[in-house]
Amino acid sequence: MARSSSGIIVATLTAAALAGVGFLAVQAEAAPDHPTAHASGRAAGKAQDGEQGKDKAAGGAGQEQGKAPNAVPEESGTGLRVVYALAQKRVWLVGSDGKATRTFEIAPSTVNPPPGSYAVTSRTPTITGSDGTPVEHVVVFHRDAAGVVFGFSAAVDGSSPKPDPTKKTGAIREQPADGRAMWEFAVNKTPVVVVP
């Protein structure tokens, strides 16, 4: 009987010791020095990423006097707007705070709208483009005196065909994801600023 009592005591002490070690391990893991070490590691990583980002921006092509290559053009107004830079073949979706929420390249058609300020006049979910390609997320902002309609759209199949030089069209093609972003951003009457 004494023998089984000592076995129970040993088993109980062993279980208590293991529970104590487990408890201490959990406490050590939750100690304040762990989050601080991880946080400082993340901060250091962010600092390094920031420095690399600065280096990339500093070496970027098309940069002017420390300006990021894809920065919103300066002479494009203020506030919420769509900015379309003809020479860069690029669009910016600019929030009311003046910061771009998205920027992307586009494929213009044969006719460009004159630089100036416009506003979204109509939107069509899907239609057949003037080149016969099914397009979606059509956002129109101008019609010139010759009847050329200028608007952003995305080919349903994601293609960016070369425009027929014999046709005068004002379609501005985007990739499907960019077209969705434009559709969600540029509701009717949203300002559209075209810069050279």
Short mmCIF file of N, CA and C in Angstrom, two decimals:
data_model
loop_
_atom_site.label_atom_id
_atom_site.label_comp_id
_atom_site.label_asym_id
_atom_site.label_seq_id
_atom_site.Cartn_x
_atom_site.Cartn_y
_atom_site.Cartn_z
N MET A 1 0.81 -1.18 0.00
CA MET A 1 0.00 0.00 0.00
C MET A 1 0.87 1.25 0.00
N ALA A 2 1.99 1.20 0.79
CA ALA A 2 2.89 2.35 0.84
C ALA A 2 3.51 2.58 -0.52
N ARG A 3 3.74 1.45 -1.24
CA ARG A 3 4.36 1.55 -2.55
C ARG A 3 3.46 2.29 -3.52
N SER A 4 2.14 2.02 -3.54
CA SER A 4 1.25 2.69 -4.46
C SER A 4 1.03 4.14 -4.06
N SER A 5 1.11 4.44 -2.78
CA SER A 5 0.98 5.82 -2.32
C SER A 5 2.15 6.65 -2.82
N SER A 6 3.36 6.10 -2.77
CA SER A 6 4.53 6.86 -3.25
C SER A 6 4.45 7.05 -4.76
N GLY A 7 3.91 6.07 -5.49
CA GLY A 7 3.73 6.21 -6.94
C GLY A 7 2.76 7.33 -7.27
N ILE A 8 1.69 7.42 -6.48
CA ILE A 8 0.71 8.49 -6.71
C ILE A 8 1.33 9.85 -6.41
N ILE A 9 2.12 9.90 -5.35
CA ILE A 9 2.78 11.16 -4.99
C ILE A 9 3.75 11.58 -6.09
N VAL A 10 4.53 10.64 -6.60
CA VAL A 10 5.49 10.96 -7.67
C VAL A 10 4.74 11.43 -8.92
N ALA A 11 3.66 10.74 -9.27
CA ALA A 11 2.87 11.11 -10.45
C ALA A 11 2.27 12.50 -10.28
N THR A 12 1.77 12.79 -9.07
CA THR A 12 1.17 14.10 -8.79
C THR A 12 2.22 15.19 -8.88
N LEU A 13 3.39 14.94 -8.28
CA LEU A 13 4.47 15.94 -8.34
C LEU A 13 4.95 16.18 -9.77
N THR A 14 5.03 15.09 -10.55
CA THR A 14 5.45 15.23 -11.94
C THR A 14 4.44 16.06 -12.73
N ALA A 15 3.15 15.77 -12.55
CA ALA A 15 2.10 16.52 -13.24
C ALA A 15 2.15 17.99 -12.84
N ALA A 16 2.35 18.26 -11.53
CA ALA A 16 2.41 19.64 -11.04
C ALA A 16 3.62 20.36 -11.64
N ALA A 17 4.75 19.65 -11.73
CA ALA A 17 5.96 20.25 -12.30
C ALA A 17 5.74 20.59 -13.77
N LEU A 18 5.14 19.69 -14.52
CA LEU A 18 4.87 19.94 -15.95
C LEU A 18 3.90 21.10 -16.13
N ALA A 19 2.87 21.16 -15.26
CA ALA A 19 1.91 22.26 -15.33
C ALA A 19 2.62 23.58 -15.03
N GLY A 20 3.51 23.57 -14.04
CA GLY A 20 4.26 24.78 -13.69
C GLY A 20 5.15 25.24 -14.83
N VAL A 21 5.83 24.31 -15.48
CA VAL A 21 6.70 24.65 -16.62
C VAL A 21 5.85 25.22 -17.76
N GLY A 22 4.71 24.59 -18.02
CA GLY A 22 3.81 25.09 -19.07
C GLY A 22 3.33 26.50 -18.76
N PHE A 23 2.96 26.74 -17.50
CA PHE A 23 2.49 28.07 -17.09
C PHE A 23 3.59 29.11 -17.29
N LEU A 24 4.81 28.77 -16.87
CA LEU A 24 5.94 29.70 -17.02
C LEU A 24 6.24 29.96 -18.50
N ALA A 25 6.09 28.94 -19.33
CA ALA A 25 6.34 29.13 -20.77
C ALA A 25 5.34 30.11 -21.37
N VAL A 26 4.06 29.98 -20.98
CA VAL A 26 3.02 30.89 -21.46
C VAL A 26 3.32 32.30 -20.97
N GLN A 27 3.72 32.44 -19.71
CA GLN A 27 4.03 33.76 -19.16
C GLN A 27 5.22 34.39 -19.89
N ALA A 28 6.24 33.58 -20.17
CA ALA A 28 7.43 34.09 -20.86
C ALA A 28 7.07 34.56 -22.26
N GLU A 29 6.21 33.82 -22.94
CA GLU A 29 5.81 34.18 -24.31
C GLU A 29 5.06 35.51 -24.33
N ALA A 30 4.29 35.77 -23.27
CA ALA A 30 3.50 36.99 -23.20
C ALA A 30 4.26 38.15 -22.57
N ALA A 31 5.52 37.95 -22.22
CA ALA A 31 6.30 39.00 -21.57
C ALA A 31 6.44 40.20 -22.47
N PRO A 32 6.53 41.42 -21.90
CA PRO A 32 6.59 42.65 -22.68
C PRO A 32 7.77 42.73 -23.64
N ASP A 33 8.89 42.04 -23.35
CA ASP A 33 10.05 42.17 -24.25
C ASP A 33 9.79 41.54 -25.61
N HIS A 34 8.89 40.59 -25.73
CA HIS A 34 8.62 39.98 -27.05
C HIS A 34 7.92 40.95 -28.00
N PRO A 35 6.80 41.59 -27.62
CA PRO A 35 6.16 42.51 -28.55
C PRO A 35 7.07 43.66 -28.94
N THR A 36 7.85 44.17 -27.97
CA THR A 36 8.74 45.28 -28.27
C THR A 36 9.77 44.88 -29.31
N ALA A 37 10.33 43.68 -29.14
CA ALA A 37 11.35 43.22 -30.09
C ALA A 37 10.74 43.07 -31.47
N HIS A 38 9.53 42.48 -31.54
CA HIS A 38 8.88 42.33 -32.85
C HIS A 38 8.51 43.68 -33.44
N ALA A 39 7.99 44.57 -32.62
CA ALA A 39 7.59 45.88 -33.12
C ALA A 39 8.79 46.64 -33.64
N SER A 40 9.91 46.59 -32.89
CA SER A 40 11.09 47.32 -33.36
C SER A 40 11.62 46.69 -34.63
N GLY A 41 11.50 45.38 -34.74
CA GLY A 41 11.92 44.72 -35.97
C GLY A 41 11.08 45.16 -37.14
N ARG A 42 9.75 45.29 -36.91
CA ARG A 42 8.86 45.75 -37.98
C ARG A 42 9.18 47.19 -38.33
N ALA A 43 9.44 48.01 -37.29
CA ALA A 43 9.76 49.42 -37.56
C ALA A 43 11.03 49.52 -38.36
N ALA A 44 12.03 48.70 -38.01
CA ALA A 44 13.28 48.74 -38.76
C ALA A 44 13.05 48.30 -40.19
N GLY A 45 12.20 47.27 -40.36
CA GLY A 45 11.89 46.79 -41.70
C GLY A 45 11.19 47.85 -42.52
N LYS A 46 10.25 48.57 -41.86
CA LYS A 46 9.55 49.64 -42.57
C LYS A 46 10.51 50.74 -42.95
N ALA A 47 11.42 51.08 -42.04
CA ALA A 47 12.39 52.12 -42.34
C ALA A 47 13.23 51.72 -43.54
N GLN A 48 13.67 50.44 -43.56
CA GLN A 48 14.46 49.99 -44.70
C GLN A 48 13.63 50.02 -45.97
N ASP A 49 12.36 49.56 -45.89
CA ASP A 49 11.49 49.61 -47.06
C ASP A 49 11.33 51.04 -47.54
N GLY A 50 11.15 51.98 -46.58
CA GLY A 50 10.99 53.38 -46.94
C GLY A 50 12.22 53.91 -47.65
N GLU A 51 13.40 53.53 -47.13
CA GLU A 51 14.63 53.97 -47.77
C GLU A 51 14.75 53.39 -49.17
N GLN A 52 14.38 52.10 -49.33
CA GLN A 52 14.44 51.50 -50.65
C GLN A 52 13.46 52.20 -51.58
N GLY A 53 12.26 52.53 -51.05
CA GLY A 53 11.26 53.23 -51.86
C GLY A 53 11.79 54.58 -52.32
N LYS A 54 12.50 55.29 -51.40
CA LYS A 54 13.08 56.58 -51.77
C LYS A 54 14.13 56.39 -52.84
N ASP A 55 14.95 55.34 -52.69
CA ASP A 55 15.99 55.09 -53.68
C ASP A 55 15.37 54.81 -55.04
N LYS A 56 14.30 53.99 -55.06
CA LYS A 56 13.64 53.68 -56.33
C LYS A 56 13.06 54.94 -56.94
N ALA A 57 12.41 55.78 -56.09
CA ALA A 57 11.83 57.01 -56.60
C ALA A 57 12.91 57.94 -57.11
N ALA A 58 14.04 57.99 -56.40
CA ALA A 58 15.12 58.89 -56.81
C ALA A 58 15.69 58.49 -58.16
N GLY A 59 15.65 57.19 -58.46
CA GLY A 59 16.20 56.73 -59.73
C GLY A 59 15.15 56.55 -60.80
N GLY A 60 13.90 56.90 -60.50
CA GLY A 60 12.81 56.66 -61.45
C GLY A 60 12.93 57.51 -62.69
N ALA A 61 12.57 56.93 -63.82
CA ALA A 61 12.60 57.67 -65.08
C ALA A 61 11.46 58.67 -65.10
N GLY A 62 11.68 59.80 -65.76
CA GLY A 62 10.64 60.80 -65.92
C GLY A 62 10.40 61.62 -64.66
N GLN A 63 11.30 61.55 -63.71
CA GLN A 63 11.13 62.27 -62.46
C GLN A 63 11.65 63.69 -62.60
N GLU A 64 10.93 64.64 -61.98
CA GLU A 64 11.36 66.02 -62.03
C GLU A 64 11.62 66.54 -60.63
N GLN A 65 12.83 66.96 -60.34
CA GLN A 65 13.22 67.60 -59.09
C GLN A 65 12.62 66.92 -57.87
N GLY A 66 12.91 65.62 -57.69
CA GLY A 66 12.50 64.91 -56.50
C GLY A 66 11.04 64.49 -56.49
N LYS A 67 10.31 64.72 -57.57
CA LYS A 67 8.90 64.36 -57.62
C LYS A 67 8.76 62.92 -58.06
N ALA A 68 7.86 62.18 -57.44
CA ALA A 68 7.63 60.79 -57.80
C ALA A 68 7.18 60.71 -59.26
N PRO A 69 7.63 59.68 -59.99
CA PRO A 69 7.31 59.61 -61.41
C PRO A 69 5.82 59.50 -61.69
N ASN A 70 5.05 58.95 -60.78
CA ASN A 70 3.61 58.81 -61.00
C ASN A 70 2.79 59.77 -60.14
N ALA A 71 3.39 60.88 -59.75
CA ALA A 71 2.68 61.87 -58.93
C ALA A 71 1.60 62.55 -59.75
N VAL A 72 0.54 62.98 -59.09
CA VAL A 72 -0.55 63.69 -59.76
C VAL A 72 0.02 64.96 -60.40
N PRO A 73 -0.28 65.23 -61.67
CA PRO A 73 0.23 66.44 -62.31
C PRO A 73 -0.19 67.70 -61.54
N GLU A 74 0.76 68.62 -61.41
CA GLU A 74 0.53 69.82 -60.59
C GLU A 74 -0.59 70.71 -61.12
N GLU A 75 -0.66 70.92 -62.40
CA GLU A 75 -1.64 71.83 -62.98
C GLU A 75 -2.95 71.12 -63.31
N SER A 76 -3.43 70.30 -62.37
CA SER A 76 -4.63 69.52 -62.65
C SER A 76 -5.79 69.84 -61.73
N GLY A 77 -5.74 70.99 -61.07
CA GLY A 77 -6.83 71.39 -60.21
C GLY A 77 -6.69 70.87 -58.79
N THR A 78 -7.78 70.92 -58.05
CA THR A 78 -7.78 70.48 -56.66
C THR A 78 -9.03 69.66 -56.38
N GLY A 79 -9.02 68.99 -55.24
CA GLY A 79 -10.18 68.23 -54.81
C GLY A 79 -10.39 66.94 -55.57
N LEU A 80 -11.55 66.34 -55.36
CA LEU A 80 -11.89 65.07 -55.99
C LEU A 80 -12.01 65.25 -57.50
N ARG A 81 -11.32 64.37 -58.26
CA ARG A 81 -11.32 64.50 -59.72
C ARG A 81 -10.64 63.30 -60.35
N VAL A 82 -10.89 63.15 -61.64
CA VAL A 82 -10.14 62.23 -62.48
C VAL A 82 -9.17 63.09 -63.26
N VAL A 83 -7.90 62.70 -63.30
CA VAL A 83 -6.90 63.44 -64.07
C VAL A 83 -6.39 62.53 -65.18
N TYR A 84 -6.41 63.05 -66.40
CA TYR A 84 -5.95 62.31 -67.58
C TYR A 84 -4.83 63.09 -68.23
N ALA A 85 -3.60 62.54 -68.18
CA ALA A 85 -2.43 63.19 -68.79
C ALA A 85 -2.19 62.59 -70.17
N LEU A 86 -2.40 63.39 -71.20
CA LEU A 86 -2.30 62.91 -72.58
C LEU A 86 -0.92 62.36 -72.91
N ALA A 87 0.13 63.12 -72.62
CA ALA A 87 1.49 62.70 -72.98
C ALA A 87 1.93 61.45 -72.23
N GLN A 88 1.51 61.32 -70.98
CA GLN A 88 1.92 60.16 -70.17
C GLN A 88 1.03 58.94 -70.42
N LYS A 89 -0.13 59.17 -71.07
CA LYS A 89 -1.10 58.09 -71.27
C LYS A 89 -1.40 57.44 -69.93
N ARG A 90 -1.75 58.28 -68.97
CA ARG A 90 -1.96 57.84 -67.59
C ARG A 90 -3.13 58.58 -66.99
N VAL A 91 -3.84 57.89 -66.09
CA VAL A 91 -4.99 58.44 -65.38
C VAL A 91 -4.75 58.32 -63.88
N TRP A 92 -5.22 59.32 -63.14
CA TRP A 92 -5.19 59.30 -61.68
C TRP A 92 -6.62 59.48 -61.17
N LEU A 93 -7.00 58.70 -60.20
CA LEU A 93 -8.25 58.91 -59.48
C LEU A 93 -7.87 59.61 -58.19
N VAL A 94 -8.27 60.88 -58.06
CA VAL A 94 -7.79 61.73 -56.97
C VAL A 94 -8.93 61.98 -55.98
N GLY A 95 -8.68 61.69 -54.72
CA GLY A 95 -9.68 61.89 -53.67
C GLY A 95 -9.84 63.36 -53.31
N SER A 96 -10.81 63.64 -52.45
CA SER A 96 -11.08 65.03 -52.05
C SER A 96 -9.91 65.64 -51.29
N ASP A 97 -9.02 64.79 -50.74
CA ASP A 97 -7.84 65.29 -50.03
C ASP A 97 -6.70 65.63 -50.98
N GLY A 98 -6.91 65.45 -52.29
CA GLY A 98 -5.88 65.77 -53.28
C GLY A 98 -4.88 64.67 -53.51
N LYS A 99 -5.07 63.50 -52.87
CA LYS A 99 -4.14 62.38 -53.03
C LYS A 99 -4.74 61.33 -53.96
N ALA A 100 -3.89 60.78 -54.81
CA ALA A 100 -4.35 59.76 -55.75
C ALA A 100 -4.67 58.47 -55.00
N THR A 101 -5.84 57.91 -55.25
CA THR A 101 -6.19 56.62 -54.69
C THR A 101 -5.79 55.50 -55.64
N ARG A 102 -5.59 55.85 -56.91
CA ARG A 102 -5.18 54.86 -57.90
C ARG A 102 -4.65 55.61 -59.12
N THR A 103 -3.66 55.03 -59.78
CA THR A 103 -3.16 55.55 -61.04
C THR A 103 -2.85 54.38 -61.96
N PHE A 104 -3.07 54.56 -63.25
CA PHE A 104 -2.85 53.47 -64.19
C PHE A 104 -2.66 54.02 -65.60
N GLU A 105 -2.02 53.21 -66.42
CA GLU A 105 -1.82 53.57 -67.82
C GLU A 105 -3.08 53.23 -68.61
N ILE A 106 -3.28 53.97 -69.69
CA ILE A 106 -4.43 53.74 -70.55
C ILE A 106 -3.95 53.62 -72.00
N ALA A 107 -4.85 53.21 -72.88
CA ALA A 107 -4.57 53.14 -74.32
C ALA A 107 -5.54 54.08 -75.02
N PRO A 108 -5.06 55.25 -75.47
CA PRO A 108 -5.95 56.21 -76.12
C PRO A 108 -6.33 55.77 -77.53
N SER A 109 -7.36 56.40 -78.04
CA SER A 109 -7.80 56.12 -79.41
C SER A 109 -7.13 57.11 -80.36
N THR A 110 -7.75 57.35 -81.50
CA THR A 110 -7.11 58.18 -82.54
C THR A 110 -7.26 59.67 -82.30
N VAL A 111 -8.25 60.08 -81.49
CA VAL A 111 -8.48 61.50 -81.23
C VAL A 111 -8.41 61.74 -79.73
N ASN A 112 -7.69 62.79 -79.33
CA ASN A 112 -7.58 63.15 -77.93
C ASN A 112 -8.49 64.32 -77.60
N PRO A 113 -9.04 64.36 -76.42
CA PRO A 113 -9.81 65.55 -76.02
C PRO A 113 -8.85 66.70 -75.79
N PRO A 114 -9.29 67.94 -76.05
CA PRO A 114 -8.41 69.07 -75.76
C PRO A 114 -8.18 69.19 -74.26
N PRO A 115 -6.99 69.62 -73.83
CA PRO A 115 -6.78 69.85 -72.39
C PRO A 115 -7.83 70.81 -71.85
N GLY A 116 -8.30 70.53 -70.65
CA GLY A 116 -9.31 71.37 -70.04
C GLY A 116 -10.06 70.62 -68.96
N SER A 117 -11.09 71.29 -68.43
CA SER A 117 -11.91 70.71 -67.36
C SER A 117 -13.24 70.25 -67.91
N TYR A 118 -13.63 69.04 -67.54
CA TYR A 118 -14.88 68.44 -67.98
C TYR A 118 -15.56 67.83 -66.77
N ALA A 119 -16.64 67.11 -67.01
CA ALA A 119 -17.32 66.36 -65.94
C ALA A 119 -17.97 65.14 -66.58
N VAL A 120 -18.11 64.09 -65.78
CA VAL A 120 -18.76 62.87 -66.28
C VAL A 120 -20.19 63.21 -66.65
N THR A 121 -20.58 62.87 -67.91
CA THR A 121 -21.92 63.17 -68.40
C THR A 121 -22.82 61.95 -68.49
N SER A 122 -22.22 60.77 -68.67
CA SER A 122 -23.03 59.55 -68.71
C SER A 122 -22.17 58.34 -68.41
N ARG A 123 -22.87 57.25 -68.03
CA ARG A 123 -22.20 55.99 -67.70
C ARG A 123 -23.04 54.85 -68.27
N THR A 124 -22.37 53.85 -68.83
CA THR A 124 -23.06 52.70 -69.39
C THR A 124 -22.33 51.44 -68.93
N PRO A 125 -23.05 50.48 -68.32
CA PRO A 125 -22.39 49.27 -67.81
C PRO A 125 -21.71 48.45 -68.92
N THR A 126 -22.41 48.17 -70.02
CA THR A 126 -21.82 47.41 -71.13
C THR A 126 -22.38 47.93 -72.45
N ILE A 127 -21.54 47.85 -73.48
CA ILE A 127 -21.92 48.32 -74.82
C ILE A 127 -20.90 47.76 -75.80
N THR A 128 -21.17 47.88 -77.07
CA THR A 128 -20.18 47.52 -78.09
C THR A 128 -19.45 48.79 -78.48
N GLY A 129 -18.12 48.77 -78.39
CA GLY A 129 -17.32 49.94 -78.72
C GLY A 129 -17.36 50.27 -80.20
N SER A 130 -16.88 51.44 -80.56
CA SER A 130 -16.89 51.87 -81.97
C SER A 130 -16.02 50.99 -82.85
N ASP A 131 -15.12 50.20 -82.22
CA ASP A 131 -14.28 49.28 -82.99
C ASP A 131 -14.89 47.88 -83.05
N GLY A 132 -16.13 47.74 -82.52
CA GLY A 132 -16.80 46.44 -82.55
C GLY A 132 -16.47 45.54 -81.37
N THR A 133 -15.65 46.02 -80.44
CA THR A 133 -15.26 45.23 -79.28
C THR A 133 -16.25 45.44 -78.13
N PRO A 134 -16.75 44.37 -77.51
CA PRO A 134 -17.61 44.56 -76.33
C PRO A 134 -16.81 45.21 -75.19
N VAL A 135 -17.35 46.30 -74.66
CA VAL A 135 -16.68 47.02 -73.58
C VAL A 135 -17.63 47.15 -72.39
N GLU A 136 -17.03 47.42 -71.22
CA GLU A 136 -17.81 47.60 -70.00
C GLU A 136 -17.31 48.81 -69.23
N HIS A 137 -18.11 49.23 -68.26
CA HIS A 137 -17.77 50.35 -67.38
C HIS A 137 -17.41 51.60 -68.17
N VAL A 138 -18.30 52.00 -69.05
CA VAL A 138 -18.08 53.17 -69.91
C VAL A 138 -18.43 54.43 -69.13
N VAL A 139 -17.45 55.34 -69.05
CA VAL A 139 -17.62 56.61 -68.34
C VAL A 139 -17.31 57.73 -69.34
N VAL A 140 -18.35 58.43 -69.80
CA VAL A 140 -18.21 59.47 -70.83
C VAL A 140 -18.11 60.83 -70.17
N PHE A 141 -17.18 61.70 -70.70
CA PHE A 141 -17.02 63.02 -70.12
C PHE A 141 -17.03 64.17 -71.12
N HIS A 142 -17.06 63.87 -72.44
CA HIS A 142 -17.04 64.98 -73.41
C HIS A 142 -17.47 64.48 -74.79
N ARG A 143 -18.14 65.36 -75.53
CA ARG A 143 -18.44 65.16 -76.95
C ARG A 143 -18.02 66.44 -77.66
N ASP A 144 -17.14 66.33 -78.67
CA ASP A 144 -16.67 67.54 -79.33
C ASP A 144 -17.63 67.98 -80.45
N ALA A 145 -17.31 69.11 -81.09
CA ALA A 145 -18.17 69.68 -82.13
C ALA A 145 -18.35 68.73 -83.31
N ALA A 146 -17.37 67.86 -83.55
CA ALA A 146 -17.45 66.92 -84.67
C ALA A 146 -18.23 65.65 -84.29
N GLY A 147 -18.68 65.58 -83.03
CA GLY A 147 -19.46 64.43 -82.58
C GLY A 147 -18.63 63.29 -82.00
N VAL A 148 -17.31 63.50 -81.85
CA VAL A 148 -16.47 62.46 -81.26
C VAL A 148 -16.74 62.40 -79.76
N VAL A 149 -17.04 61.20 -79.26
CA VAL A 149 -17.35 61.01 -77.84
C VAL A 149 -16.09 60.52 -77.13
N PHE A 150 -15.77 61.18 -76.02
CA PHE A 150 -14.59 60.81 -75.23
C PHE A 150 -15.03 60.16 -73.92
N GLY A 151 -14.50 58.96 -73.68
CA GLY A 151 -14.85 58.27 -72.45
C GLY A 151 -13.89 57.14 -72.16
N PHE A 152 -13.91 56.72 -70.92
CA PHE A 152 -13.08 55.61 -70.45
C PHE A 152 -13.89 54.33 -70.52
N SER A 153 -13.24 53.23 -70.90
CA SER A 153 -13.92 51.94 -70.92
C SER A 153 -12.87 50.83 -70.89
N ALA A 154 -13.34 49.61 -70.62
CA ALA A 154 -12.45 48.45 -70.61
C ALA A 154 -13.05 47.39 -71.51
N ALA A 155 -12.22 46.78 -72.35
CA ALA A 155 -12.69 45.67 -73.18
C ALA A 155 -13.03 44.51 -72.25
N VAL A 156 -14.15 43.86 -72.51
CA VAL A 156 -14.58 42.75 -71.67
C VAL A 156 -13.52 41.65 -71.65
N ASP A 157 -12.85 41.45 -72.78
CA ASP A 157 -11.81 40.39 -72.86
C ASP A 157 -10.44 40.88 -72.40
N GLY A 158 -10.35 42.14 -71.93
CA GLY A 158 -9.10 42.67 -71.41
C GLY A 158 -8.12 43.16 -72.47
N SER A 159 -8.52 43.12 -73.74
CA SER A 159 -7.60 43.51 -74.81
C SER A 159 -7.50 45.02 -74.94
N SER A 160 -6.42 45.46 -75.53
CA SER A 160 -6.22 46.87 -75.87
C SER A 160 -5.82 46.93 -77.34
N PRO A 161 -6.79 46.78 -78.24
CA PRO A 161 -6.45 46.76 -79.66
C PRO A 161 -5.91 48.10 -80.14
N LYS A 162 -5.09 48.05 -81.18
CA LYS A 162 -4.59 49.28 -81.77
C LYS A 162 -5.74 49.92 -82.53
N PRO A 163 -5.99 51.22 -82.28
CA PRO A 163 -7.11 51.86 -82.95
C PRO A 163 -6.87 51.99 -84.45
N ASP A 164 -7.93 51.92 -85.19
CA ASP A 164 -7.89 52.08 -86.65
C ASP A 164 -7.64 53.55 -86.95
N PRO A 165 -6.50 53.90 -87.58
CA PRO A 165 -6.17 55.31 -87.81
C PRO A 165 -7.14 56.01 -88.77
N THR A 166 -7.95 55.24 -89.50
CA THR A 166 -8.90 55.86 -90.44
C THR A 166 -10.19 56.28 -89.73
N LYS A 167 -10.39 55.84 -88.47
CA LYS A 167 -11.60 56.19 -87.74
C LYS A 167 -11.29 57.21 -86.66
N LYS A 168 -12.16 58.20 -86.52
CA LYS A 168 -11.98 59.20 -85.47
C LYS A 168 -12.83 58.78 -84.27
N THR A 169 -12.14 58.22 -83.29
CA THR A 169 -12.83 57.78 -82.07
C THR A 169 -12.10 58.33 -80.85
N GLY A 170 -12.85 58.50 -79.77
CA GLY A 170 -12.28 59.06 -78.54
C GLY A 170 -12.26 58.09 -77.38
N ALA A 171 -12.34 56.80 -77.68
CA ALA A 171 -12.32 55.81 -76.61
C ALA A 171 -10.96 55.79 -75.91
N ILE A 172 -11.00 55.68 -74.59
CA ILE A 172 -9.79 55.61 -73.78
C ILE A 172 -9.88 54.28 -73.04
N ARG A 173 -9.06 53.31 -73.47
CA ARG A 173 -9.18 51.95 -72.94
C ARG A 173 -8.35 51.74 -71.69
N GLU A 174 -8.97 51.03 -70.74
CA GLU A 174 -8.32 50.66 -69.48
C GLU A 174 -8.32 49.14 -69.37
N GLN A 175 -7.52 48.63 -68.46
CA GLN A 175 -7.59 47.22 -68.12
C GLN A 175 -8.86 47.00 -67.29
N PRO A 176 -9.43 45.79 -67.30
CA PRO A 176 -10.69 45.57 -66.58
C PRO A 176 -10.70 46.00 -65.11
N ALA A 177 -9.64 45.72 -64.37
CA ALA A 177 -9.61 46.12 -62.95
C ALA A 177 -9.60 47.64 -62.82
N ASP A 178 -8.89 48.33 -63.71
CA ASP A 178 -8.87 49.79 -63.70
C ASP A 178 -10.23 50.35 -64.11
N GLY A 179 -10.87 49.68 -65.06
CA GLY A 179 -12.20 50.10 -65.48
C GLY A 179 -13.22 50.01 -64.35
N ARG A 180 -13.12 48.93 -63.54
CA ARG A 180 -14.02 48.80 -62.38
C ARG A 180 -13.76 49.91 -61.37
N ALA A 181 -12.47 50.21 -61.15
CA ALA A 181 -12.12 51.28 -60.21
C ALA A 181 -12.65 52.62 -60.70
N MET A 182 -12.51 52.89 -62.00
CA MET A 182 -13.02 54.13 -62.58
C MET A 182 -14.54 54.18 -62.42
N TRP A 183 -15.22 53.09 -62.71
CA TRP A 183 -16.68 53.01 -62.62
C TRP A 183 -17.17 53.34 -61.21
N GLU A 184 -16.49 52.80 -60.22
CA GLU A 184 -16.88 53.05 -58.83
C GLU A 184 -16.57 54.47 -58.38
N PHE A 185 -15.52 55.06 -58.96
CA PHE A 185 -15.05 56.38 -58.55
C PHE A 185 -15.80 57.51 -59.26
N ALA A 186 -15.93 57.40 -60.58
CA ALA A 186 -16.39 58.51 -61.42
C ALA A 186 -17.90 58.44 -61.67
N VAL A 187 -18.67 58.87 -60.68
CA VAL A 187 -20.12 58.94 -60.86
C VAL A 187 -20.44 60.18 -61.71
N ASN A 188 -21.71 60.33 -62.10
CA ASN A 188 -22.10 61.49 -62.90
C ASN A 188 -21.69 62.79 -62.24
N LYS A 189 -21.20 63.71 -63.04
CA LYS A 189 -20.76 65.06 -62.64
C LYS A 189 -19.40 65.07 -61.94
N THR A 190 -18.72 63.92 -61.82
CA THR A 190 -17.37 63.92 -61.26
C THR A 190 -16.46 64.71 -62.20
N PRO A 191 -15.66 65.66 -61.68
CA PRO A 191 -14.76 66.42 -62.53
C PRO A 191 -13.71 65.53 -63.21
N VAL A 192 -13.44 65.82 -64.47
CA VAL A 192 -12.40 65.16 -65.23
C VAL A 192 -11.51 66.26 -65.78
N VAL A 193 -10.23 66.22 -65.42
CA VAL A 193 -9.28 67.24 -65.86
C VAL A 193 -8.30 66.59 -66.83
N VAL A 194 -8.23 67.13 -68.04
CA VAL A 194 -7.30 66.63 -69.06
C VAL A 194 -6.14 67.60 -69.14
N VAL A 195 -4.93 67.08 -68.97
CA VAL A 195 -3.72 67.91 -69.05
C VAL A 195 -2.87 67.41 -70.22
N PRO A 196 -2.03 68.30 -70.75
CA PRO A 196 -1.20 67.90 -71.92
C PRO A 196 -0.31 66.69 -71.65
#
